[in-house]
mmCIF file of C-alpha atoms and ligand atoms in Angstrom:
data_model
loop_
_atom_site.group_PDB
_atom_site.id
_atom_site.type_symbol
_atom_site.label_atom_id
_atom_site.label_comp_id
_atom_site.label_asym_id
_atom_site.label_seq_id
_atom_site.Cartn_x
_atom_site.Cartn_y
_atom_site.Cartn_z
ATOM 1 C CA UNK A 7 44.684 13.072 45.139
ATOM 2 C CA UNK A 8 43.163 10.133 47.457
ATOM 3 C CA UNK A 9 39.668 11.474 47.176
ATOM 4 C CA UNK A 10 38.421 9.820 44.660
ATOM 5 C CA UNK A 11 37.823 5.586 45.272
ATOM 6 C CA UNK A 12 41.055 4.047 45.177
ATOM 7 C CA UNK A 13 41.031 1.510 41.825
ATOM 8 C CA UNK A 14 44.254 -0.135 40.227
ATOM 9 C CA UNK A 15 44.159 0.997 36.606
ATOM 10 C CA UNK A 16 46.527 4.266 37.756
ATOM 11 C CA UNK A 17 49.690 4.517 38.944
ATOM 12 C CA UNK A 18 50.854 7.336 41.199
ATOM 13 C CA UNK A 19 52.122 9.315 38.147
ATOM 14 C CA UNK A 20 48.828 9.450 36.794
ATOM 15 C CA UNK A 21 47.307 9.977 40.674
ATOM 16 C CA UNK A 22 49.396 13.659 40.489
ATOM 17 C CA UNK A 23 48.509 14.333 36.858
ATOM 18 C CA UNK A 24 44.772 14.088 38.052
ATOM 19 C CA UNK A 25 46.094 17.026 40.598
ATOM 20 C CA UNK A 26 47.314 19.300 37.633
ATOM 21 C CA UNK A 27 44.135 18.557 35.801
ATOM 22 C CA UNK A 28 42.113 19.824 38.525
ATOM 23 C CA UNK A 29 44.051 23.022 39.303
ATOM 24 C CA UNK A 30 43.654 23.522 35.710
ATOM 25 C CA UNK A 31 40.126 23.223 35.896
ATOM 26 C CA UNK A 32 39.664 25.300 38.656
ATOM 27 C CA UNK A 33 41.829 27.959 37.213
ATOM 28 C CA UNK A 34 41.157 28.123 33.538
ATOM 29 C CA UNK A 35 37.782 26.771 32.932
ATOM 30 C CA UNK A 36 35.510 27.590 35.990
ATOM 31 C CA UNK A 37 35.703 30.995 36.035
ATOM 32 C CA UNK A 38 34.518 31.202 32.315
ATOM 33 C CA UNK A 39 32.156 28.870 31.701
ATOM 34 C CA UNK A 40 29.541 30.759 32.345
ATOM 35 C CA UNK A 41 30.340 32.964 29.730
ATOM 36 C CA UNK A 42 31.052 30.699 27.433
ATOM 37 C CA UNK A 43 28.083 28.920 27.407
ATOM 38 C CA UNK A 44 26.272 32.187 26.796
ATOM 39 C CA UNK A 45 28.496 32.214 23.558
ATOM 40 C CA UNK A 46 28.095 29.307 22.448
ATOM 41 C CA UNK A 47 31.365 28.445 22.145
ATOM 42 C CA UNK A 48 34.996 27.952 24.379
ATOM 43 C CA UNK A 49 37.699 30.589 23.531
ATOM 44 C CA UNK A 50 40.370 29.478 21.570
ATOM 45 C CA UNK A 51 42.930 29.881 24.631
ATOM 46 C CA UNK A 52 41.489 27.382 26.500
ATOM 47 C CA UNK A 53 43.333 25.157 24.204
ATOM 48 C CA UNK A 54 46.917 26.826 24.408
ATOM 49 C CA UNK A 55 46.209 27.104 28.356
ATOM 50 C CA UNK A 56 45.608 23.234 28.415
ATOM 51 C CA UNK A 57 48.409 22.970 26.311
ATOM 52 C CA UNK A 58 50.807 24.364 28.459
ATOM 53 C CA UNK A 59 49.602 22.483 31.221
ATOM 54 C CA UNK A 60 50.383 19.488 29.484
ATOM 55 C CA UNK A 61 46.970 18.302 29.049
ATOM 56 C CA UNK A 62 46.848 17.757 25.194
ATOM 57 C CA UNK A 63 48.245 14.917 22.945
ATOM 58 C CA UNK A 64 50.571 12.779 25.296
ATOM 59 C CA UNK A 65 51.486 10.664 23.141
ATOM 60 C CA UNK A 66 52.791 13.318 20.410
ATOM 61 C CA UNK A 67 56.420 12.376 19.956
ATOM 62 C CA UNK A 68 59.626 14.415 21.609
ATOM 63 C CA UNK A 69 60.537 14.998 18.033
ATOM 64 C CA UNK A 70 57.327 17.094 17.376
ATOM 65 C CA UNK A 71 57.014 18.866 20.380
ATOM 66 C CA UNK A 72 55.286 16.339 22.497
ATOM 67 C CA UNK A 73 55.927 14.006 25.597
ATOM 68 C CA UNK A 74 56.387 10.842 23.771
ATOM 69 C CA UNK A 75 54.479 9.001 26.036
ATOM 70 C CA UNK A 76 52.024 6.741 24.472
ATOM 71 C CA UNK A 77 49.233 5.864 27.573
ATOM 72 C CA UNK A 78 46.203 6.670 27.685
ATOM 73 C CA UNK A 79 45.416 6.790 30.819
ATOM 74 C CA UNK A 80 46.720 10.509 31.065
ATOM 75 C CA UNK A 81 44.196 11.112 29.154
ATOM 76 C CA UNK A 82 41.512 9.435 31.062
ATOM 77 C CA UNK A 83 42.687 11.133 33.844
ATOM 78 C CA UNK A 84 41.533 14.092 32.113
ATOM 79 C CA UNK A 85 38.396 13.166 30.560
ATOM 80 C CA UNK A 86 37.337 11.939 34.302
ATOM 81 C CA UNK A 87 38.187 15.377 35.801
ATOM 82 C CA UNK A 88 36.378 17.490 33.450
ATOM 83 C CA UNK A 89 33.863 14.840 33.588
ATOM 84 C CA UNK A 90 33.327 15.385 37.629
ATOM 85 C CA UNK A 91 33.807 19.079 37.431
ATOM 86 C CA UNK A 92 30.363 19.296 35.149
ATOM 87 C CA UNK A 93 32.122 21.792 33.030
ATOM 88 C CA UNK A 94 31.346 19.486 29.775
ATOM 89 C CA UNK A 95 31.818 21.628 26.398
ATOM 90 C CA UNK A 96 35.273 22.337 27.613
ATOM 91 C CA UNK A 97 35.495 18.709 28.605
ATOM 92 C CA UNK A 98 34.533 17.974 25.263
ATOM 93 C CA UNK A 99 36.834 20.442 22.846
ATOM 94 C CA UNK A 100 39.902 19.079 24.570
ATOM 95 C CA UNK A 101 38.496 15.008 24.980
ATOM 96 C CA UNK A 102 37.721 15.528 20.984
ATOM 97 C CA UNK A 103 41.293 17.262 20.261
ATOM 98 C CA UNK A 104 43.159 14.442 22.062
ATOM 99 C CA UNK A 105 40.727 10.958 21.950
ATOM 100 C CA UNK A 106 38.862 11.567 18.406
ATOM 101 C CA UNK A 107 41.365 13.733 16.354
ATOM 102 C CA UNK A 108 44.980 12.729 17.983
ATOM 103 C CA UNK A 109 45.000 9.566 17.070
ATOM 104 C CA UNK A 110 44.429 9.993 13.193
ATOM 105 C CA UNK A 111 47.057 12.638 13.252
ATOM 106 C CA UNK A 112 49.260 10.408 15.431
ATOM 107 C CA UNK A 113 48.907 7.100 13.540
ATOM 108 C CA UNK A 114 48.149 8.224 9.811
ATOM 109 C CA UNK A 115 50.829 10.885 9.357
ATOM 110 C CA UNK A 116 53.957 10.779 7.944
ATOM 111 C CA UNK A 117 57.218 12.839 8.751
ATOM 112 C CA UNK A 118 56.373 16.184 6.925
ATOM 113 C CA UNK A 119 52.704 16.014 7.877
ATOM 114 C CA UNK A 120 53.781 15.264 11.757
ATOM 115 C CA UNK A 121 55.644 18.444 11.801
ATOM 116 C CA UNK A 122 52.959 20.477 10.341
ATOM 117 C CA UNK A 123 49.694 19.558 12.359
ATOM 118 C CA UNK A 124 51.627 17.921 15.305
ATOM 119 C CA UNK A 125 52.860 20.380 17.339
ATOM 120 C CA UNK A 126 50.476 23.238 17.481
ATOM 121 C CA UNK A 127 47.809 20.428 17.988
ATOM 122 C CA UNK A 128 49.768 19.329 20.799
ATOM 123 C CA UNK A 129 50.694 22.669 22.513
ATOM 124 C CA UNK A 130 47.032 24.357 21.618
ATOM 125 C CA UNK A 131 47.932 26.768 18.787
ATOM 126 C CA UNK A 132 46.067 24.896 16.437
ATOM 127 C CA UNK A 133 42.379 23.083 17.284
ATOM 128 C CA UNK A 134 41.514 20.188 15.487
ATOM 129 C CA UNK A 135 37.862 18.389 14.357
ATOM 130 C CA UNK A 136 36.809 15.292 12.582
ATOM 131 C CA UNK A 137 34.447 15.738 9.719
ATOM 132 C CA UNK A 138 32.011 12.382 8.807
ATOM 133 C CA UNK A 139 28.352 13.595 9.602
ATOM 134 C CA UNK A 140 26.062 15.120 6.751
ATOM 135 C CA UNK A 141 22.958 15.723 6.742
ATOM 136 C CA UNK A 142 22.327 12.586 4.994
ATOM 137 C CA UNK A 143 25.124 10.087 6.598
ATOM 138 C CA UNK A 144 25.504 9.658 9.894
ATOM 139 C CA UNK A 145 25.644 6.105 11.872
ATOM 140 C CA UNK A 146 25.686 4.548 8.339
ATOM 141 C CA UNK A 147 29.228 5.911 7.034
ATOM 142 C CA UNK A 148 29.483 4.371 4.023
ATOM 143 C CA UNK A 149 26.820 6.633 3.073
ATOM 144 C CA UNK A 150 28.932 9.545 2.760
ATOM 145 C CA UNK A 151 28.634 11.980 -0.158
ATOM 146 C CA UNK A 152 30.841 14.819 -0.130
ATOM 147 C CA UNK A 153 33.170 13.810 -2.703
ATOM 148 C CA UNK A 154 36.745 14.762 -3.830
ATOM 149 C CA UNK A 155 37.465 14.393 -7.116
ATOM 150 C CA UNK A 156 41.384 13.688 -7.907
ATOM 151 C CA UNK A 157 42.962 16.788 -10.154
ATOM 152 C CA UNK A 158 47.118 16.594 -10.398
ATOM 153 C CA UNK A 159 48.524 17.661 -7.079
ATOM 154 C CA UNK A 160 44.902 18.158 -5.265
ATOM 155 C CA UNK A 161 41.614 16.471 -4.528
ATOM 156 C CA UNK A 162 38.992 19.311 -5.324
ATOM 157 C CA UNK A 163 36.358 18.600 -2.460
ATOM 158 C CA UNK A 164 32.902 19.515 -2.503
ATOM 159 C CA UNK A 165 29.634 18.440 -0.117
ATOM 160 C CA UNK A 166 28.473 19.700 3.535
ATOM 161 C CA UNK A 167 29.018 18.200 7.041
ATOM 162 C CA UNK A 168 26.928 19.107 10.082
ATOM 163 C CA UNK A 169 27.030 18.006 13.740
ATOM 164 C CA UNK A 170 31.292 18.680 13.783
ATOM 165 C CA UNK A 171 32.729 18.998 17.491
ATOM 166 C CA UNK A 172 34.971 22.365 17.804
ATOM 167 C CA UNK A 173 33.563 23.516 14.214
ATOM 168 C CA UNK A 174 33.947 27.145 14.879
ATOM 169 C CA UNK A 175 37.169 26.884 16.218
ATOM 170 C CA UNK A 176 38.697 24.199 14.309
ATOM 171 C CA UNK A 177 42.098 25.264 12.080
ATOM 172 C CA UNK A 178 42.939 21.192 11.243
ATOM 173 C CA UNK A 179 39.789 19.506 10.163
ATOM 174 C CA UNK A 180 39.870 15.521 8.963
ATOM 175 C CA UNK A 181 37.223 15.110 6.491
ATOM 176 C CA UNK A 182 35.902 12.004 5.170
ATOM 177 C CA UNK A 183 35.342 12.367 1.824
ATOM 178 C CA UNK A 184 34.146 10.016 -1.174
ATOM 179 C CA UNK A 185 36.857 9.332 -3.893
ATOM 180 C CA UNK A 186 34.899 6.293 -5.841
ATOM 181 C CA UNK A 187 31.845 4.596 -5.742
ATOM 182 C CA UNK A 188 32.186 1.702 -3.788
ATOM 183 C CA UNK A 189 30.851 2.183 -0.798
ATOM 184 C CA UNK A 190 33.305 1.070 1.942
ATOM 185 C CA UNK A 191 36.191 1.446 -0.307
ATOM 186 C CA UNK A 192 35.874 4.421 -1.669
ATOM 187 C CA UNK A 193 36.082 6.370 1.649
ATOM 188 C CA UNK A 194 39.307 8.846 1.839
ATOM 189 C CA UNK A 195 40.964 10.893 4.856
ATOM 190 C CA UNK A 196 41.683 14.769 3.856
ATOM 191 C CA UNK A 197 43.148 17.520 6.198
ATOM 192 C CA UNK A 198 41.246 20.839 5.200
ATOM 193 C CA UNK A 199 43.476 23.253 7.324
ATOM 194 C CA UNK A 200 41.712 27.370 7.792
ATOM 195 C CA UNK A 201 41.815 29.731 5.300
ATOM 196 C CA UNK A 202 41.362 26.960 2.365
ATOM 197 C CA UNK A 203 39.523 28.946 -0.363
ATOM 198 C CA UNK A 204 35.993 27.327 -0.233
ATOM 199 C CA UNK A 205 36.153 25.971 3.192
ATOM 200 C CA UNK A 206 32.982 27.745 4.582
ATOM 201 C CA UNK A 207 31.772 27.456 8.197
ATOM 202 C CA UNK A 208 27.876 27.365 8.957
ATOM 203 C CA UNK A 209 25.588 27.602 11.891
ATOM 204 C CA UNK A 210 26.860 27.222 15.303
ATOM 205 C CA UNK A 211 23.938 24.673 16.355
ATOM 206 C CA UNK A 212 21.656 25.048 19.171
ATOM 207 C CA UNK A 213 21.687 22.102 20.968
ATOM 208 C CA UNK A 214 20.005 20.524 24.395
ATOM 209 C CA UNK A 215 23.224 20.873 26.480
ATOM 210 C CA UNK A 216 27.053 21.735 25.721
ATOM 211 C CA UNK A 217 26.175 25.107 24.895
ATOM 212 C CA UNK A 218 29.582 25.849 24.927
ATOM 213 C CA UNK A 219 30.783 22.852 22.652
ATOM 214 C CA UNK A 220 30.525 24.535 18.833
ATOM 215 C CA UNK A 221 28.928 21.632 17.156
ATOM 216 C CA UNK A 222 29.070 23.041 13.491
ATOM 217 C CA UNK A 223 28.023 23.211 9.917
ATOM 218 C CA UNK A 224 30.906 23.075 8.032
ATOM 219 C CA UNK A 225 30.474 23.743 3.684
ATOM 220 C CA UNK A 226 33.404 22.543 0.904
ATOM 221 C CA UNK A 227 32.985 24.433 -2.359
ATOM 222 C CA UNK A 228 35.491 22.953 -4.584
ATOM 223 C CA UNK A 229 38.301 23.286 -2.104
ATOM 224 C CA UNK A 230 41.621 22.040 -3.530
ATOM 225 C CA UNK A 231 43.080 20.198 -1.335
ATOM 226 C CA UNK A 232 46.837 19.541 -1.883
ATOM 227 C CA UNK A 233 47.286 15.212 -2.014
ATOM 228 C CA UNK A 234 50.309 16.172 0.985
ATOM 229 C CA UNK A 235 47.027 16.555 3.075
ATOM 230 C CA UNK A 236 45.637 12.765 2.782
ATOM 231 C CA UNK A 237 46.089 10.817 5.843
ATOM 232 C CA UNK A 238 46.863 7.256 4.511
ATOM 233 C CA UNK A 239 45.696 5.813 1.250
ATOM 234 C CA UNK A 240 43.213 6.857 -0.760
ATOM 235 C CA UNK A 241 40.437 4.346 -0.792
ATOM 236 C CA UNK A 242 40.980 3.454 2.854
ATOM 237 C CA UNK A 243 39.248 5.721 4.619
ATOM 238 C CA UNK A 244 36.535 3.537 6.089
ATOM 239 C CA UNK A 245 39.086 1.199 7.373
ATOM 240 C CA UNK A 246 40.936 4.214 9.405
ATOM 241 C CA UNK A 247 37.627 4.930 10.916
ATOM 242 C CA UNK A 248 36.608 1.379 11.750
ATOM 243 C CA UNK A 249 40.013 0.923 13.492
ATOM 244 C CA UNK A 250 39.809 4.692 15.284
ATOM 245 C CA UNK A 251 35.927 4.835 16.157
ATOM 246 C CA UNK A 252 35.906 1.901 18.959
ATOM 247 C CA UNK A 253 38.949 2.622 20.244
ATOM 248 C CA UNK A 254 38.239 6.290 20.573
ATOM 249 C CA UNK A 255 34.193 5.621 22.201
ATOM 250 C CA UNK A 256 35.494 3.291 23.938
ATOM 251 C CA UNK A 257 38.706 5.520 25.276
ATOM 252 C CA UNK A 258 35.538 8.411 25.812
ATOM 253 C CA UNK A 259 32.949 6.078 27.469
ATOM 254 C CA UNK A 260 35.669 5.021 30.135
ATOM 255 C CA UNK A 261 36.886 8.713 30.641
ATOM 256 C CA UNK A 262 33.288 10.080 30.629
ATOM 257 C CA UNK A 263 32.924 7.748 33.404
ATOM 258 C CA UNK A 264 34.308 10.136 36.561
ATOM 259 C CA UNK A 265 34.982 8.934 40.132
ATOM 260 C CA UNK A 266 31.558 8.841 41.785
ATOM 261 C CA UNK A 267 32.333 11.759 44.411
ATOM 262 C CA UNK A 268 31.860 14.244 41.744
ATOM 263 C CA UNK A 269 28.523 13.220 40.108
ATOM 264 C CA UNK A 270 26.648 10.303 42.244
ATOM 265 C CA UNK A 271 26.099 11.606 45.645
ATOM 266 C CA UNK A 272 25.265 15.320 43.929
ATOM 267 C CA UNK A 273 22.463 13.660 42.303
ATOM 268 C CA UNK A 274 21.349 11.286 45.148
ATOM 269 C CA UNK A 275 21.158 14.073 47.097
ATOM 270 C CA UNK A 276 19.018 16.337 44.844
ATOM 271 C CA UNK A 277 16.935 13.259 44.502
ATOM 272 C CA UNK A 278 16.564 12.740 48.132
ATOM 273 C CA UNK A 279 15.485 16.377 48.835
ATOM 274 C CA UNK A 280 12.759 16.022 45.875
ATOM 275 C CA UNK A 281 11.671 12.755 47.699
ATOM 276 C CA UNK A 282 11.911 14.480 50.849
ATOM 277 C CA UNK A 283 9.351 17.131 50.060
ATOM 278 C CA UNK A 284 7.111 14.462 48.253
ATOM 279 C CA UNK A 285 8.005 15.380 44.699
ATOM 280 C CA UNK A 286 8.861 11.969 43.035
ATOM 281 C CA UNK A 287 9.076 12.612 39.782
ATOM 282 C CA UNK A 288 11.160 15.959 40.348
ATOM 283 C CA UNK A 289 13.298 13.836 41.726
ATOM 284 C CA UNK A 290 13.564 11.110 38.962
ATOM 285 C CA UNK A 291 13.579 14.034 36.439
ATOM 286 C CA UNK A 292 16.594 15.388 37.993
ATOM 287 C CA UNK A 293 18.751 12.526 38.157
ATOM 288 C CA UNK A 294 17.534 10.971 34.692
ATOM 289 C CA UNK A 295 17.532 14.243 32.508
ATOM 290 C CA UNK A 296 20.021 16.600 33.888
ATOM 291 C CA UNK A 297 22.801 13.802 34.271
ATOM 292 C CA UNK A 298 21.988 11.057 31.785
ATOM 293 C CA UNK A 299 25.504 8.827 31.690
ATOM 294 C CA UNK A 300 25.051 9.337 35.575
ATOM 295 C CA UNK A 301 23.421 5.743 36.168
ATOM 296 C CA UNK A 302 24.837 3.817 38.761
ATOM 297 C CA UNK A 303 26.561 1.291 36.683
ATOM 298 C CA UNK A 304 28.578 3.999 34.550
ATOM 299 C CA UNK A 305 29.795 5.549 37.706
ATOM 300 C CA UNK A 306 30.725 2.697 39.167
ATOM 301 C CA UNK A 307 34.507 2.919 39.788
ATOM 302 C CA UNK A 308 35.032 -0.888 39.118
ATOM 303 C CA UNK A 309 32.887 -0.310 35.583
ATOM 304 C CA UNK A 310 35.044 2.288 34.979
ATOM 305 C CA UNK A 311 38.368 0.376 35.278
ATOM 306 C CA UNK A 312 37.285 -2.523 33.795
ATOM 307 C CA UNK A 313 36.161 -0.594 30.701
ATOM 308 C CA UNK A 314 39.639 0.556 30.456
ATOM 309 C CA UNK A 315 41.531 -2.179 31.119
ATOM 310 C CA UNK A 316 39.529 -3.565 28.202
ATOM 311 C CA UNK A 317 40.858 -0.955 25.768
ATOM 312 C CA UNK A 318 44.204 -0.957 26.799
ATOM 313 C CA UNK A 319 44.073 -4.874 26.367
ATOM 314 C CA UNK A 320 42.449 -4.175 22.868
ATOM 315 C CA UNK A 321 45.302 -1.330 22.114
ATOM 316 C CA UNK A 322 48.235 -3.943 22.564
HETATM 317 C C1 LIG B 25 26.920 16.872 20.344
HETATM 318 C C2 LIG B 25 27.290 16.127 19.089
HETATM 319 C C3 LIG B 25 28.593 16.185 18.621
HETATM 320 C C4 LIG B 25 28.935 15.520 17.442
HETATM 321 N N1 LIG B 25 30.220 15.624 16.972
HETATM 322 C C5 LIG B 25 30.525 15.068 15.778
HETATM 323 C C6 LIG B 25 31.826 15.259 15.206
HETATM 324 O O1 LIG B 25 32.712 15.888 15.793
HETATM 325 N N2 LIG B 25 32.058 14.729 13.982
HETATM 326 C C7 LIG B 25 31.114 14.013 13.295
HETATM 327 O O2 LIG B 25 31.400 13.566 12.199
HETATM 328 N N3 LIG B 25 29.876 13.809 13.816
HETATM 329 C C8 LIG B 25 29.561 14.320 15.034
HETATM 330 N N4 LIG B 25 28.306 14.143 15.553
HETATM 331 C C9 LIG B 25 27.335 13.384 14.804
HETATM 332 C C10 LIG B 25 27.118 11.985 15.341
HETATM 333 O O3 LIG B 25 28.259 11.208 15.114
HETATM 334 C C11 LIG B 25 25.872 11.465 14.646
HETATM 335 O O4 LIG B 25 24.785 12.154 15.216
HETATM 336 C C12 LIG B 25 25.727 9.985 14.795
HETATM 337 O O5 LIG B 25 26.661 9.326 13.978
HETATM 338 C C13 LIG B 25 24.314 9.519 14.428
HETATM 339 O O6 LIG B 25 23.978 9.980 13.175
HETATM 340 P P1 LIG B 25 22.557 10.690 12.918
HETATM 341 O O7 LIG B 25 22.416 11.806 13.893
HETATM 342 O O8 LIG B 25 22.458 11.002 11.466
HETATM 343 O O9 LIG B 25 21.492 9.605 13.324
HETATM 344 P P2 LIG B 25 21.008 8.351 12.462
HETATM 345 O O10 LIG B 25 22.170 7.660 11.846
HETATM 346 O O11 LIG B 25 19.924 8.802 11.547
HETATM 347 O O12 LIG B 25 20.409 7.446 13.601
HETATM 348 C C14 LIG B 25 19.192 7.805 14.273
HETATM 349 C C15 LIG B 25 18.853 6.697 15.240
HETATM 350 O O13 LIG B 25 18.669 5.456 14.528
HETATM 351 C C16 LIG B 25 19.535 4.462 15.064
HETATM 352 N N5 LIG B 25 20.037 3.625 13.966
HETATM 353 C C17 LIG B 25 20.722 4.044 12.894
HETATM 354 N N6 LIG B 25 21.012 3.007 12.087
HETATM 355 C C18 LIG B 25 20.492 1.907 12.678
HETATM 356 C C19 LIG B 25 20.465 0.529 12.335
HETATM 357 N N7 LIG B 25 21.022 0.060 11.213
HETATM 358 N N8 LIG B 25 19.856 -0.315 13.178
HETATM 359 C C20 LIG B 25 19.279 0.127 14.317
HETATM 360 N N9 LIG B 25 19.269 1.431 14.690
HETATM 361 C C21 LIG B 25 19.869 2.303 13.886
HETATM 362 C C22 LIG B 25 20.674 5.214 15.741
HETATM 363 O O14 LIG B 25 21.252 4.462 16.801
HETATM 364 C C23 LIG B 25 19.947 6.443 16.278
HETATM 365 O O15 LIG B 25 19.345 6.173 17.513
HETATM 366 C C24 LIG B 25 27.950 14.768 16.739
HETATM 367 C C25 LIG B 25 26.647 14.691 17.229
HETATM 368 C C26 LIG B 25 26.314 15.357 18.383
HETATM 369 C C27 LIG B 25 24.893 15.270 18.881
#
């Protein structure tokens, strides 16, 4: 695709990728938006579509069903497309599933636990979330309540998390969870997987936009969860999330940044005509409120590149 402003973070392999990703788009999300924002939530084949299309988890080893190849990029490429399409809650169940859950799954697991979650994650059979909000914690982390207390072969987990990406949908959920006191060290990494006895999903929330995104309610009533499930040490928890949360905004800033062909000039232009017909503040409405990362530094191609180069400077 030359379309888009020319910039030197890709290479041509990631240049035809952005091709696929498109088609994809075209094929598999545009004609059902609609409907899914109606419902409040994407259908659960979006995910095995995008996974056969080789959109999800790159870096997923060959071992466990993946393409073993460990750049980024690919999936910038995708976060950009969906990002200039519009189509944003199904931008945002697959960015979450690959930039926010992956890498925990990727980095954390060991051999047994790669071949459980790993390749339905990575071919779309199984959706995954990450559980930190509660109602009571949210940019402050080591405020965190749900606890799980240790008993034998399981932590027994029990507390409430709201605001959770892919909720509904979710069969692999990472939940931080509180296994002492201390604040920042007593922070551990759980996989509740579907069908848990006491895992309990709650209201779908209504939000401003995304209406498709399920941003959930999710409710653990002494759910044992087998000790095979921790990602990591216990204890460490806060660490993981220190090391994954800037590298994962900052993976989702740069790929929420698209080309400015699909956002810019659509909003300049919707601007102009509201200047045109002497409406200036329908036109400042329009290009603040409907399109709010749409400012002309986060569009700007150059931004965008240097943003990434940044993190994959800061990965190495
Ligand atoms: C669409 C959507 C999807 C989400 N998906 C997920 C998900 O998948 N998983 C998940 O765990 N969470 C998710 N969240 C929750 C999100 O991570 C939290 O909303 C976020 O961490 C902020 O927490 P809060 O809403 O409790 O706000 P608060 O922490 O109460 O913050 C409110 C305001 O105060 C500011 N503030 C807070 N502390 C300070 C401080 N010390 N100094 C100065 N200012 C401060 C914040 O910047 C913010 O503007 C999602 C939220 C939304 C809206």
């Amino acid at each position: 695709m030359t379309d888009t402003v020319p910039r030197t973070l890709y290479e041509e392999e990631h240049e035809q990728f952005r091709s696929t990703v498109r088609s994809f788009i075209q094929a598999e999300v545009a004609p059902h938006d609609e409907e899914w924002e109606r419902r409040g939530i994407v259908d659960r084949s979006l995910f095995l579509r995008a996974g056969d299309a080789g959109l999800l988890l790159h870096a997923t080893p060959e071992a466990y069903g993946g393409a073993g190849v460990d750049d980024w990029r690919f999936s910038a490429v995708v976060g950009e497309e969906f990002g200039r399409s519009g189509y944003a809650s199904a931008g945002l169940s697959i960015a979450l599933q690959n930039d926010v859950v992956g890498p925990y799954l990727l980095d954390l697991t060991d051999d047994g636990q790669k071949r459980r979650w790993l390749p339905g994650l990575t071919d779309g059979s199984l959706v995954g979330a990450i559980a930190m909000t509660e109602p009571d914690a949210g940019s402050d982390l080591s405020g965190i309540a749900t606890k799980a207390v240790r008993d034998g072969g399981h932590y027994v987990l029990d507390g409430s998390k709201t605001f959770i990406s892919n909720g509904q949908n979710a069969d692999v959920v990472v939940v931080v969870a509180r296994t002492s006191a201390d604040r920042h060290r007593g922070l551990t990494l759980l996989v509740v997987e579907r069908g848990m006895a006491g895992f309990e999903r709650g209201r779908n929330l209504d939000k401003l936009g995304m209406h498709g995104q399920d941003t959930s309610e999710l409710h653990f009533t002494d759910v044992r969860v087998p000790v095979e499930n921790r990602l990591g040490e216990e204890g460490e928890g806060f660490f993981h999330l220190m090391r994954n949360l800037p590298r994962s905004g900052c993976r989702w800033r740069s790929a929420r940044c698209p080309p400015p062909k699909g956002c810019w000039p659509a909003r300049w232009s919707t601007s102009r005509s509201g200047r045109r017909s002497g409406d200036r503040s329908a036109a400042s409405s329009t290009t603040s409120s409907s399109s709010p990362s749409c400012t002309p530094r986060s569009t700007s191609p150059g931004y965008s590149s240097t943003t990434a180069s940044r993190c994959t400077a800061a990965r190495s």
